[in-house]
mmCIF file of C-alpha atoms in Angstrom:
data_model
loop_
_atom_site.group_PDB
_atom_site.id
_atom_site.type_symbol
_atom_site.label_atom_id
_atom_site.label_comp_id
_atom_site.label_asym_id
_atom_site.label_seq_id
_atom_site.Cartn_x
_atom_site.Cartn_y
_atom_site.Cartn_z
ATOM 1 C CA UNK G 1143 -111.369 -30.481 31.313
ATOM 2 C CA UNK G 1144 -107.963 -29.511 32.203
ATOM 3 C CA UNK G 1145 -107.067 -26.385 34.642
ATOM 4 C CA UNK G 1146 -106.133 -23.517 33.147
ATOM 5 C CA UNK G 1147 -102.657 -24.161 35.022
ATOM 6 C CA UNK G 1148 -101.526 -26.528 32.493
ATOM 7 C CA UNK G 1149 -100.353 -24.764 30.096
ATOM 8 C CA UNK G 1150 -99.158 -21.685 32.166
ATOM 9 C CA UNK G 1151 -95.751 -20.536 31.017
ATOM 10 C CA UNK G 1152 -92.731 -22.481 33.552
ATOM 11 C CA UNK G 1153 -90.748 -20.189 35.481
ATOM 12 C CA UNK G 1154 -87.472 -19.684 34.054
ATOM 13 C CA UNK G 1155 -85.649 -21.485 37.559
ATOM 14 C CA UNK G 1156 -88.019 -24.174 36.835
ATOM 15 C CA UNK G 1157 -86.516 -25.413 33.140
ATOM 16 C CA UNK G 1158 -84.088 -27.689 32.612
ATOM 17 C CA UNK G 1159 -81.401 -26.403 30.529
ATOM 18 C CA UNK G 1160 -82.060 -27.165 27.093
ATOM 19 C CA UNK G 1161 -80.606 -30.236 25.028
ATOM 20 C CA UNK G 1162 -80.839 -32.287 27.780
ATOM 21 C CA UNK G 1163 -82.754 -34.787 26.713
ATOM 22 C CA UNK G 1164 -80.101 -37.668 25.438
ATOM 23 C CA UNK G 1165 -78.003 -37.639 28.929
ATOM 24 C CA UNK G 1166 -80.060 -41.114 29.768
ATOM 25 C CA UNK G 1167 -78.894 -42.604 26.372
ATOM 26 C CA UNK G 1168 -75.313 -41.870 27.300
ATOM 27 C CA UNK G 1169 -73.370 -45.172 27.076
ATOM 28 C CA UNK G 1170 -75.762 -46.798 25.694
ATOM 29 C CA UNK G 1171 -75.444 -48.496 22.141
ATOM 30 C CA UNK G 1172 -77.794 -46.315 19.428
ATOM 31 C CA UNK G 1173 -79.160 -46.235 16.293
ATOM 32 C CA UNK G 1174 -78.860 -43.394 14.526
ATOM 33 C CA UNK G 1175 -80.727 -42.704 11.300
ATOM 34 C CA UNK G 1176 -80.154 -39.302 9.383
ATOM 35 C CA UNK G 1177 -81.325 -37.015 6.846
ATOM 36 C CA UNK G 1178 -80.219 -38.728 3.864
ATOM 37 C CA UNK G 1179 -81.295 -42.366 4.830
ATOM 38 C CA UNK G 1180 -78.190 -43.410 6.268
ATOM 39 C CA UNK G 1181 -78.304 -45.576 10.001
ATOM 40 C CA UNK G 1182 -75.065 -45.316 12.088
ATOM 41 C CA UNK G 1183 -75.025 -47.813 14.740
ATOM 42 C CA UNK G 1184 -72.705 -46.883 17.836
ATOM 43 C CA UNK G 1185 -72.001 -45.907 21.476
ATOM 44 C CA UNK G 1186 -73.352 -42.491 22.550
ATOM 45 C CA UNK G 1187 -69.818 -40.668 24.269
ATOM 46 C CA UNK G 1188 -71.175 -36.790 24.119
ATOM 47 C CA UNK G 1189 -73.954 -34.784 22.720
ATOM 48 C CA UNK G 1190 -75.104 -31.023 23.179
ATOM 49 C CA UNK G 1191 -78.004 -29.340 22.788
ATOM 50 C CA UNK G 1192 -78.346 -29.409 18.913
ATOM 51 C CA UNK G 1193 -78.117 -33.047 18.986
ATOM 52 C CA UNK G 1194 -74.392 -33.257 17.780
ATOM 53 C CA UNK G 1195 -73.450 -36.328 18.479
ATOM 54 C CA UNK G 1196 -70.068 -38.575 19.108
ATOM 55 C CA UNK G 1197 -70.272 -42.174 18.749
ATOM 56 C CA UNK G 1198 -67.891 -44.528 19.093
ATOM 57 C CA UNK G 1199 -67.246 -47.976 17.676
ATOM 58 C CA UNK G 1200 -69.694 -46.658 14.917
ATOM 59 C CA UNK G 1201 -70.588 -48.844 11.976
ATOM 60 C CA UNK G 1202 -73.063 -47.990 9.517
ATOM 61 C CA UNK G 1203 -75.524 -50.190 8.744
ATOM 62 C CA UNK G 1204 -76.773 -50.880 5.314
ATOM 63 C CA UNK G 1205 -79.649 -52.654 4.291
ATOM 64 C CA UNK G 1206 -80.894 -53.385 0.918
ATOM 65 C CA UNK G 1207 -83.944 -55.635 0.253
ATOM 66 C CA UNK G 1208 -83.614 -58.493 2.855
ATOM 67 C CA UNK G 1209 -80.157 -58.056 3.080
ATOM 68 C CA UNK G 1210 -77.652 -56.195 5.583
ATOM 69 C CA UNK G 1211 -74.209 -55.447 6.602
ATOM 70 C CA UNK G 1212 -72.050 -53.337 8.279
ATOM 71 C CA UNK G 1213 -69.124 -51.398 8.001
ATOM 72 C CA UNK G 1214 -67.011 -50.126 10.395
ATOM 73 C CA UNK G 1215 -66.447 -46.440 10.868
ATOM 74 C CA UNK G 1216 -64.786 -46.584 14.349
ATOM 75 C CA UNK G 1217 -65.060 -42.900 16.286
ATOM 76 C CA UNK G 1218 -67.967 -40.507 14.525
ATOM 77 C CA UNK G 1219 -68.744 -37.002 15.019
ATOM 78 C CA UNK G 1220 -72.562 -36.392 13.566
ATOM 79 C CA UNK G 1221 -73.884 -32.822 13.022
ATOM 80 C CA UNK G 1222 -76.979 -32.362 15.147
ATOM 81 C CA UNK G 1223 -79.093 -30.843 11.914
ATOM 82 C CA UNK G 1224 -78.549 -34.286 10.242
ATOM 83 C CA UNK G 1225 -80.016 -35.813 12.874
ATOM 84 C CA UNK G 1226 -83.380 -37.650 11.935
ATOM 85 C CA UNK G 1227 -83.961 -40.023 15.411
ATOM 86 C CA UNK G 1228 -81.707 -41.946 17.398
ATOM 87 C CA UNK G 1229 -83.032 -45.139 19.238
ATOM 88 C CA UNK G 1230 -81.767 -47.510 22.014
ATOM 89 C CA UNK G 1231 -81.010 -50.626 20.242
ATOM 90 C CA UNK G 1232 -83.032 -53.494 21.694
ATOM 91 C CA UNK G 1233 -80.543 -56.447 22.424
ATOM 92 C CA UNK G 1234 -83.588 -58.901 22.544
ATOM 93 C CA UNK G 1235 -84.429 -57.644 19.060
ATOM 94 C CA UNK G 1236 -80.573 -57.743 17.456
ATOM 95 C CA UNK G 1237 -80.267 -59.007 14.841
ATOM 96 C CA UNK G 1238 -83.105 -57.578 13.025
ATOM 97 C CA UNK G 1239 -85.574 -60.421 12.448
ATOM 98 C CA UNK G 1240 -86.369 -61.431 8.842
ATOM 99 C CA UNK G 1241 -82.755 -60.038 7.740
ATOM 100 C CA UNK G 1242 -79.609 -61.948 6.082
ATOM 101 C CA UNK G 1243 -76.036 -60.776 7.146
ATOM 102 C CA UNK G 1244 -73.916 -60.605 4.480
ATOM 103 C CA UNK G 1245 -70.144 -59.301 3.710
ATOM 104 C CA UNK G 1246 -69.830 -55.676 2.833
ATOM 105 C CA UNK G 1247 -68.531 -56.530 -0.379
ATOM 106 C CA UNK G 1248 -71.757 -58.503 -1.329
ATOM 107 C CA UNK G 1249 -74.496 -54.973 -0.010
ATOM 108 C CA UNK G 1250 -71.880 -52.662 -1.837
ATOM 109 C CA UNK G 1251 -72.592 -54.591 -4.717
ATOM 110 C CA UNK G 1252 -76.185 -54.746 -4.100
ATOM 111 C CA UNK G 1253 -76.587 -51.231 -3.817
ATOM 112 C CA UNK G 1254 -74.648 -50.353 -6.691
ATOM 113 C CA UNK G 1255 -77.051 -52.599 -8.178
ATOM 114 C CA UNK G 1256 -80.136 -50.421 -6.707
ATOM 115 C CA UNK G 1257 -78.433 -47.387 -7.715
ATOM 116 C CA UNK G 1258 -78.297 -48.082 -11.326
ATOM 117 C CA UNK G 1259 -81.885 -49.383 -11.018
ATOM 118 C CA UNK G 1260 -82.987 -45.637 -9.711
ATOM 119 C CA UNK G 1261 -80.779 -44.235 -12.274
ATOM 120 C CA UNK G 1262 -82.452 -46.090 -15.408
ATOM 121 C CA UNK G 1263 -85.780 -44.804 -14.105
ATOM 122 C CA UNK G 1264 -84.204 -41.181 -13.679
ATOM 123 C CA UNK G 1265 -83.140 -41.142 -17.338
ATOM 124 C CA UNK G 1266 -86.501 -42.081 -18.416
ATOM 125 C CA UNK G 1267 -87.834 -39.593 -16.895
ATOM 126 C CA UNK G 1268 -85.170 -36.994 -17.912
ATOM 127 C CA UNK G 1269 -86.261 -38.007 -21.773
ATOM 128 C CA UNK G 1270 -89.207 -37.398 -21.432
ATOM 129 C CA UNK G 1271 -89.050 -34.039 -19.324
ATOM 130 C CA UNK G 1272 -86.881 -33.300 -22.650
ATOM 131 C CA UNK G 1273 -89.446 -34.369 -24.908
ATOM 132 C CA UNK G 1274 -91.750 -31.966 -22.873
ATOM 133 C CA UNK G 1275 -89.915 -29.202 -23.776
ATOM 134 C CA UNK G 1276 -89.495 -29.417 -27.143
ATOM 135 C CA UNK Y 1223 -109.324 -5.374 26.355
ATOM 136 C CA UNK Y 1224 -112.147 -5.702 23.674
ATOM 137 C CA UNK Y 1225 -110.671 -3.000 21.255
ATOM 138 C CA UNK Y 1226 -107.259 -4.420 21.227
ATOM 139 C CA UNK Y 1227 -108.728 -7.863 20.351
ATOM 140 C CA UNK Y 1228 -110.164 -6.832 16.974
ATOM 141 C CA UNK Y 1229 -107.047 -4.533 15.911
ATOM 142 C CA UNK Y 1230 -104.381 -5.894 13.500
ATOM 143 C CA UNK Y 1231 -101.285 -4.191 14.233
ATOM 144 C CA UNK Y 1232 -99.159 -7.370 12.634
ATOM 145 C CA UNK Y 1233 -99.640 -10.157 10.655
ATOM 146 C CA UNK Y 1234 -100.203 -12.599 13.181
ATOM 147 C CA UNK Y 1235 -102.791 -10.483 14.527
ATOM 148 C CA UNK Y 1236 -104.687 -12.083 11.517
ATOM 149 C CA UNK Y 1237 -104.281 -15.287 12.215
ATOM 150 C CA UNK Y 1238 -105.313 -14.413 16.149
ATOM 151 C CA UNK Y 1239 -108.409 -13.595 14.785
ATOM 152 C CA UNK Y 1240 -108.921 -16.893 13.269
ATOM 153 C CA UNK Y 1241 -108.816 -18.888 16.644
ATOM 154 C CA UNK Y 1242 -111.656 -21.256 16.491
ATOM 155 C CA UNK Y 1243 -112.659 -20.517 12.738
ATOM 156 C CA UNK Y 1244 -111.770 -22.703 9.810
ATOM 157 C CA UNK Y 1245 -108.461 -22.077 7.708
ATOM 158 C CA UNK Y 1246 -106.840 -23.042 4.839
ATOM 159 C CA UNK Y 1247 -102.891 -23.978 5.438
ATOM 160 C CA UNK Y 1248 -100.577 -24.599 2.737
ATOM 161 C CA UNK Y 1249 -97.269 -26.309 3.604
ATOM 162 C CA UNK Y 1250 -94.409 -27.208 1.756
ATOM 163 C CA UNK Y 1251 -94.914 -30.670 -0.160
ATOM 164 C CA UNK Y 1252 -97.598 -30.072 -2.140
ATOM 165 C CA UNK Y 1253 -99.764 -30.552 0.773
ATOM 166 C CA UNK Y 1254 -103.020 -28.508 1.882
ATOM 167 C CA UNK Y 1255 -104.454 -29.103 5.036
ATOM 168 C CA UNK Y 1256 -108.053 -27.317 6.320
ATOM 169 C CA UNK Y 1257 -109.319 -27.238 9.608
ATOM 170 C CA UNK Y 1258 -109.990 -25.369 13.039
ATOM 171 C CA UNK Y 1259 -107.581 -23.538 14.100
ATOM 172 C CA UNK Y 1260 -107.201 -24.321 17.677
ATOM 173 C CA UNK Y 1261 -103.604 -22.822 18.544
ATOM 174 C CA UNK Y 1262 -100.438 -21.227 17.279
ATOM 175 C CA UNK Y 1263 -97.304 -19.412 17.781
ATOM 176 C CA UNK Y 1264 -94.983 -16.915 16.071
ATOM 177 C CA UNK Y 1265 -93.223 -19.834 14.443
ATOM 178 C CA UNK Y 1266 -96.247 -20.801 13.114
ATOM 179 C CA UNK Y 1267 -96.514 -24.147 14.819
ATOM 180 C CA UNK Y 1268 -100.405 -24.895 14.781
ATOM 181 C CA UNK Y 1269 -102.908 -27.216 16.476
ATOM 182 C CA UNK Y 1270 -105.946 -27.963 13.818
ATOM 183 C CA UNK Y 1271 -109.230 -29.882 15.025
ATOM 184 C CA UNK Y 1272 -110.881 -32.167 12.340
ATOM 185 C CA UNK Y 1273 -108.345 -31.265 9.761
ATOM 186 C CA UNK Y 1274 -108.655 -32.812 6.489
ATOM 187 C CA UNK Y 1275 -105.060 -33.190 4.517
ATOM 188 C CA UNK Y 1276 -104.620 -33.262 0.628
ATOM 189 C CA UNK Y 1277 -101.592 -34.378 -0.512
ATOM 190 C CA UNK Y 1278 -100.853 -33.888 -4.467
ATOM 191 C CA UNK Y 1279 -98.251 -35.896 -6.460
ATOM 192 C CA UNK Y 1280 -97.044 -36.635 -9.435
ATOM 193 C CA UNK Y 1281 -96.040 -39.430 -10.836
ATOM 194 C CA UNK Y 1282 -95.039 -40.691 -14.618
ATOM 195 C CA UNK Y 1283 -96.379 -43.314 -16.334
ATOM 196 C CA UNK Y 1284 -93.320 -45.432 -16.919
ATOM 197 C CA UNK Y 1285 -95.233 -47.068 -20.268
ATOM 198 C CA UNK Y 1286 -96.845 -44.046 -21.751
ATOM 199 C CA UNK Y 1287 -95.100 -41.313 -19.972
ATOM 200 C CA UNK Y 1288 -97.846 -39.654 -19.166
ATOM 201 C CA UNK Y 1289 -98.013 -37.159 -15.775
ATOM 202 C CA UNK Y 1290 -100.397 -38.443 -13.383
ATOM 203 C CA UNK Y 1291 -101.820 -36.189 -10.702
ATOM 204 C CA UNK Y 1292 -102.949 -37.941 -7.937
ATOM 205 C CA UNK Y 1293 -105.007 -36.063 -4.926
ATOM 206 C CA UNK Y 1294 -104.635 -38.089 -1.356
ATOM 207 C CA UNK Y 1295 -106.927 -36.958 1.006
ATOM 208 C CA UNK Y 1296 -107.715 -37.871 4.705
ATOM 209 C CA UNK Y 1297 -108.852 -37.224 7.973
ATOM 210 C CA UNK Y 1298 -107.304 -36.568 11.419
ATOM 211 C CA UNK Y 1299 -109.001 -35.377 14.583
ATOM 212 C CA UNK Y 1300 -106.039 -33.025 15.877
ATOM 213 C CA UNK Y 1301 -103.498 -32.101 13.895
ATOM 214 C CA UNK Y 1302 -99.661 -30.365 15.762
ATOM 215 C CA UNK Y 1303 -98.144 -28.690 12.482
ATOM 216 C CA UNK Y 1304 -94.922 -27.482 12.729
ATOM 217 C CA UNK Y 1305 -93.952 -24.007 12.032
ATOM 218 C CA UNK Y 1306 -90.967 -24.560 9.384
ATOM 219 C CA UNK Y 1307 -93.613 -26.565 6.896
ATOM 220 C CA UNK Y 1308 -96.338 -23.653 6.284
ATOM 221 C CA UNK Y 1309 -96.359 -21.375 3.273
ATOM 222 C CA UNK Y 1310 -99.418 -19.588 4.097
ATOM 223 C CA UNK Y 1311 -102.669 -19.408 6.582
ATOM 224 C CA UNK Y 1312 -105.785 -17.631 4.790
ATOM 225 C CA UNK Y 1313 -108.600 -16.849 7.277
ATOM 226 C CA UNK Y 1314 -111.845 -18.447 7.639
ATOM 227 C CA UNK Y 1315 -113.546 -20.084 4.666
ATOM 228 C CA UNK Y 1316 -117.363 -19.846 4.524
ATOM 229 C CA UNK Y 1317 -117.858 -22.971 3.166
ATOM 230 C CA UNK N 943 -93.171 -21.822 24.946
ATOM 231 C CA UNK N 944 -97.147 -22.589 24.505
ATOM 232 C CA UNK N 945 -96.388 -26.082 22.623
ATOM 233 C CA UNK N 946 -93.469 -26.659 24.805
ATOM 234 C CA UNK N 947 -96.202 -26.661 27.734
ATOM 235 C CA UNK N 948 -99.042 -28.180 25.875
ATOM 236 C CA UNK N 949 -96.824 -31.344 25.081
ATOM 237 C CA UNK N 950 -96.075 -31.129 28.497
ATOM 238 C CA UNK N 951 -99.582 -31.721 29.343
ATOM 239 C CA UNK N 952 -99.349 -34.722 26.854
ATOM 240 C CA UNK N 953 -96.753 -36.992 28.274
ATOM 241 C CA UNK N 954 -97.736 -40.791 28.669
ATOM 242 C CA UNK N 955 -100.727 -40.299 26.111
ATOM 243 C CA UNK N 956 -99.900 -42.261 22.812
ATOM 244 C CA UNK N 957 -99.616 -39.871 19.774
ATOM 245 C CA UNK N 958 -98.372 -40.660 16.162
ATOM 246 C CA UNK N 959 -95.396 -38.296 14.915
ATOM 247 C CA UNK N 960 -94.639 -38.183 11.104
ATOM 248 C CA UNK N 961 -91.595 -36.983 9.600
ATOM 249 C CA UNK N 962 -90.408 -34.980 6.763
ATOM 250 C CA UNK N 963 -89.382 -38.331 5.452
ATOM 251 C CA UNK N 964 -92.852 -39.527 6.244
ATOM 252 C CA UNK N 965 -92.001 -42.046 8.274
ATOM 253 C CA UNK N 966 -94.974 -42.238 11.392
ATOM 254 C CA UNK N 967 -93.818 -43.238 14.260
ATOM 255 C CA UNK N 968 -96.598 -44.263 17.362
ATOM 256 C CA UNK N 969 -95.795 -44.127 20.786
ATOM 257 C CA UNK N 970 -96.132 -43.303 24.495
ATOM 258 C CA UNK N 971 -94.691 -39.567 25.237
ATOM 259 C CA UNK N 972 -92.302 -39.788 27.030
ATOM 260 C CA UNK N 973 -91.237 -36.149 26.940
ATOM 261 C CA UNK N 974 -90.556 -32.851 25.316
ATOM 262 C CA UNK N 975 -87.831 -30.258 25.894
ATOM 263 C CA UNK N 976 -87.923 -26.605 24.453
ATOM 264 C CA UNK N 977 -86.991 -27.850 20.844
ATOM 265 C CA UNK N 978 -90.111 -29.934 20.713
ATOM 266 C CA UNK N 979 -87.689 -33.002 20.746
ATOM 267 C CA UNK N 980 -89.673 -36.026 21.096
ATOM 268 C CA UNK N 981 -89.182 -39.203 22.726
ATOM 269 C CA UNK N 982 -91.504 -41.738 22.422
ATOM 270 C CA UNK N 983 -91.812 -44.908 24.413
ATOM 271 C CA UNK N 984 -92.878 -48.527 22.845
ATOM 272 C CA UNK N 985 -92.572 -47.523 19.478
ATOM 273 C CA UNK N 986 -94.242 -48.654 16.416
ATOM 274 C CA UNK N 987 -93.548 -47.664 12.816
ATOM 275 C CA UNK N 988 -96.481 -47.339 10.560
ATOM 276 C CA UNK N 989 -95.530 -49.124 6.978
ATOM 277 C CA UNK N 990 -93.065 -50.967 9.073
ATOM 278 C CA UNK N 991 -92.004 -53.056 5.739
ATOM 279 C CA UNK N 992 -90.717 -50.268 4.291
ATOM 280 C CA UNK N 993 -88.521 -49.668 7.300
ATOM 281 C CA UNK N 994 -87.126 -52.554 8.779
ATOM 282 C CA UNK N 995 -84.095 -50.619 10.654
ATOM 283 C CA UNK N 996 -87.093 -49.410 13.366
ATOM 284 C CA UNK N 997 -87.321 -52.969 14.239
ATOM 285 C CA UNK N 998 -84.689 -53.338 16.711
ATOM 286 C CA UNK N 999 -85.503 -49.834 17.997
ATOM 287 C CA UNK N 1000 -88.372 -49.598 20.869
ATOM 288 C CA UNK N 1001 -87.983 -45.978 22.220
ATOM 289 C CA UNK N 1002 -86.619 -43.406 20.350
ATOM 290 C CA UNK N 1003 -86.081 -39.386 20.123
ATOM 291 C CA UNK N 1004 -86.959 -37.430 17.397
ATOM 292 C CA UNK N 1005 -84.970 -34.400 16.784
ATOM 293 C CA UNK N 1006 -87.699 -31.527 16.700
ATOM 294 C CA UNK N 1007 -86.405 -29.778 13.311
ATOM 295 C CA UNK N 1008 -87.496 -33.180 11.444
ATOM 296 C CA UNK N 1009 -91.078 -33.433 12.786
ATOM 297 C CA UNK N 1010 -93.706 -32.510 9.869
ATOM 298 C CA UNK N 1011 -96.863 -33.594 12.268
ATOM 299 C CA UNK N 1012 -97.866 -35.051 15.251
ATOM 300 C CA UNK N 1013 -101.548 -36.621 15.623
ATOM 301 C CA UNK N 1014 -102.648 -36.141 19.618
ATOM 302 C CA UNK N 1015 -104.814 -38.017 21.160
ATOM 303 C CA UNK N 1016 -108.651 -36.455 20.436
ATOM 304 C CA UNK N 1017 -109.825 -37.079 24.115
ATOM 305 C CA UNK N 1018 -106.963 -34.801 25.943
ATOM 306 C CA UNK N 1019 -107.213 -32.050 23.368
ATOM 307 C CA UNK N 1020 -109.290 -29.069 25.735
ATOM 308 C CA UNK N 1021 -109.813 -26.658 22.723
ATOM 309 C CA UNK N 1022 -111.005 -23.667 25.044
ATOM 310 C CA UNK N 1023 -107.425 -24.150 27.352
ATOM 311 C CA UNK N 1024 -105.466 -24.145 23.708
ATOM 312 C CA UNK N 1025 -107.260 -20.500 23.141
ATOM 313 C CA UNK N 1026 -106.885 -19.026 26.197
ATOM 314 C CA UNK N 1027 -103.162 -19.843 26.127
ATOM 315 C CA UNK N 1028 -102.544 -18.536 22.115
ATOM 316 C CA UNK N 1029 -104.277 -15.473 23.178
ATOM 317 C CA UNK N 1030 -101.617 -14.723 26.294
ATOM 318 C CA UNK N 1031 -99.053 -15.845 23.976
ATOM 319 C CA UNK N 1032 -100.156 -13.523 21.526
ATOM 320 C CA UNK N 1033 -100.013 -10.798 23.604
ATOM 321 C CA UNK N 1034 -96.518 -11.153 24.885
ATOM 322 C CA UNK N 1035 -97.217 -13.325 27.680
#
């Protein structure tokens, strides 16, 4: 059983200032994954408390099926609320076992293809939401 | 202190009332969760004990187009919800 | 502050956060700042198929505003300690 203590409220002296948290990932090289799926890979230059972040030597990374590449974006800014997670990037585990490099010409293509894919099942669906209504 | 324990001056005040009693959560997502409500805040962030989560989706039959409702449910011992996700707390259920 | 200070309490115990994207994420907690920011040590993604970018990643922090759930650890819950502090919080405290 824990002591009451635990969970007593910190003294205001006591807290760190807030947004803190990503000062030991300064430096370092990150991956970045954010609210609409995308993973930016680059070096962690500033932050602030609502997780902006700059980057630098940024790339994004794009992997489709067993495939990846990755295209160069040089200096980013990324808005903090588009922020999903950002993680160390484990040299030991670069390149990501299991995956094919290929030129960014060859994953645009394969996404495009992936794209139309999702699209031929939207339009299906779209039909028949029509259908429903009538 | 007594008196001021059972009076509900605000809606949280409700939901204070439900410490340790069963409740019905509904967050965004089509998802339901029930459980014992264990802790919670004005944002709404909650701590549920033995909380049981139903998850409803739909999907379409890509042959027939049919809609297909599917009901996931499962267990999990203690549940952290965050605040932003919940439509609605009812009190207690007497089930 | 209450969940600030209850994660607090949590750090080094393994719990699983999920996403609004539902990705799950398992790890050591490693802390927690006022944003319920997470960062997790030793990682592992649940349905780690469906997302092989996690593979190269072994601790990671979760921005708070993305964090549907997190499952703690059933043995360091203290239910009657969670009460005591939603009442003072309740009342202002």
């Amino acid at each position: 059983m824990g002591s009451l203590q635990q969970i007593v409220l910190p003294a205001l002296d006591q807290l760190s200032p807030p947004g803190l948290a990503l000062v030991e990932e300064l430096d370092k090289v990150l991956l970045v994954q954010l609210r609409d799926g995308r993973k930016i890979i680059g070096t962690l230059c500033s932050f602030d408390q609502f997780a902006n972040l700059v980057l630098s030597d940024a790339k994004e990374r794009i992997i489709i099926g067993e495939q990846y590449a990755e295209v160069p974006l040089g200096l980013h800014i990324v808005r903090g609320e588009n922020v999903v997670l950002l993680g160390e990037l484990d040299a030991a585990r670069e390149p990501p076992a299991g995956l094919l490099l290929v030129s960014e010409a060859a994953i645009k293509q394969a996404q495009r293809a992936e794209h139309e894919a999702d699209k031929i099942k939207g339009t299906l669906r779209a039909r028949f939401d029509f259908l429903d209504d009538t | 202190m007594a008196e001021e324990d059972n009076t509900v001056r605000e809606p949280l005040d409700l939901i204070r009332l439900s410490l340790d009693e069963k409740v019905y959560v509904k967050l965004k997502g089509e998802r339901e969760l029930r459980g014992k409500l264990h802790a919670y805040d004005q944002h709404l962030n909650i701590i549920l004990g033995d909380v049981e989560e139903t998850v409803t989706t739909v999907e379409i039959d890509e042959e027939t187009f049919e809609e297909i409702i599917k009901t996931n449910k499962r267990m999990v011992p203690y549940l952290f919800v965050r605040g932003d996700g919940v439509i609605l707390v009812s009190p207690p259920l007497r089930s | 502050m209450l969940f600030y200070s209850y994660f607090k309490t949590l750090v080094g115990k393994e719990v699983t956060v999920e996403l609004k994207n539902d990705l799950a994420i398992t790890g050591t907690l490693h802390s927690v700042d006022q944003y319920l920011n997470i960062k997790l040590n030793s990682i592992r993604v649940v349905n780690e198929q469906k997302y092989p970018h996690m593979l190269s990643v072994r601790n990671c922090f979760v921005r708070g505003s993305v964090v549907r759930y997190v499952q703690l650890p059933p043995g360091s819950v203290d239910v009657e300690l969670l009460h005591d502090a939603t009442r003072r919080e309740a009342r202002g405290g």
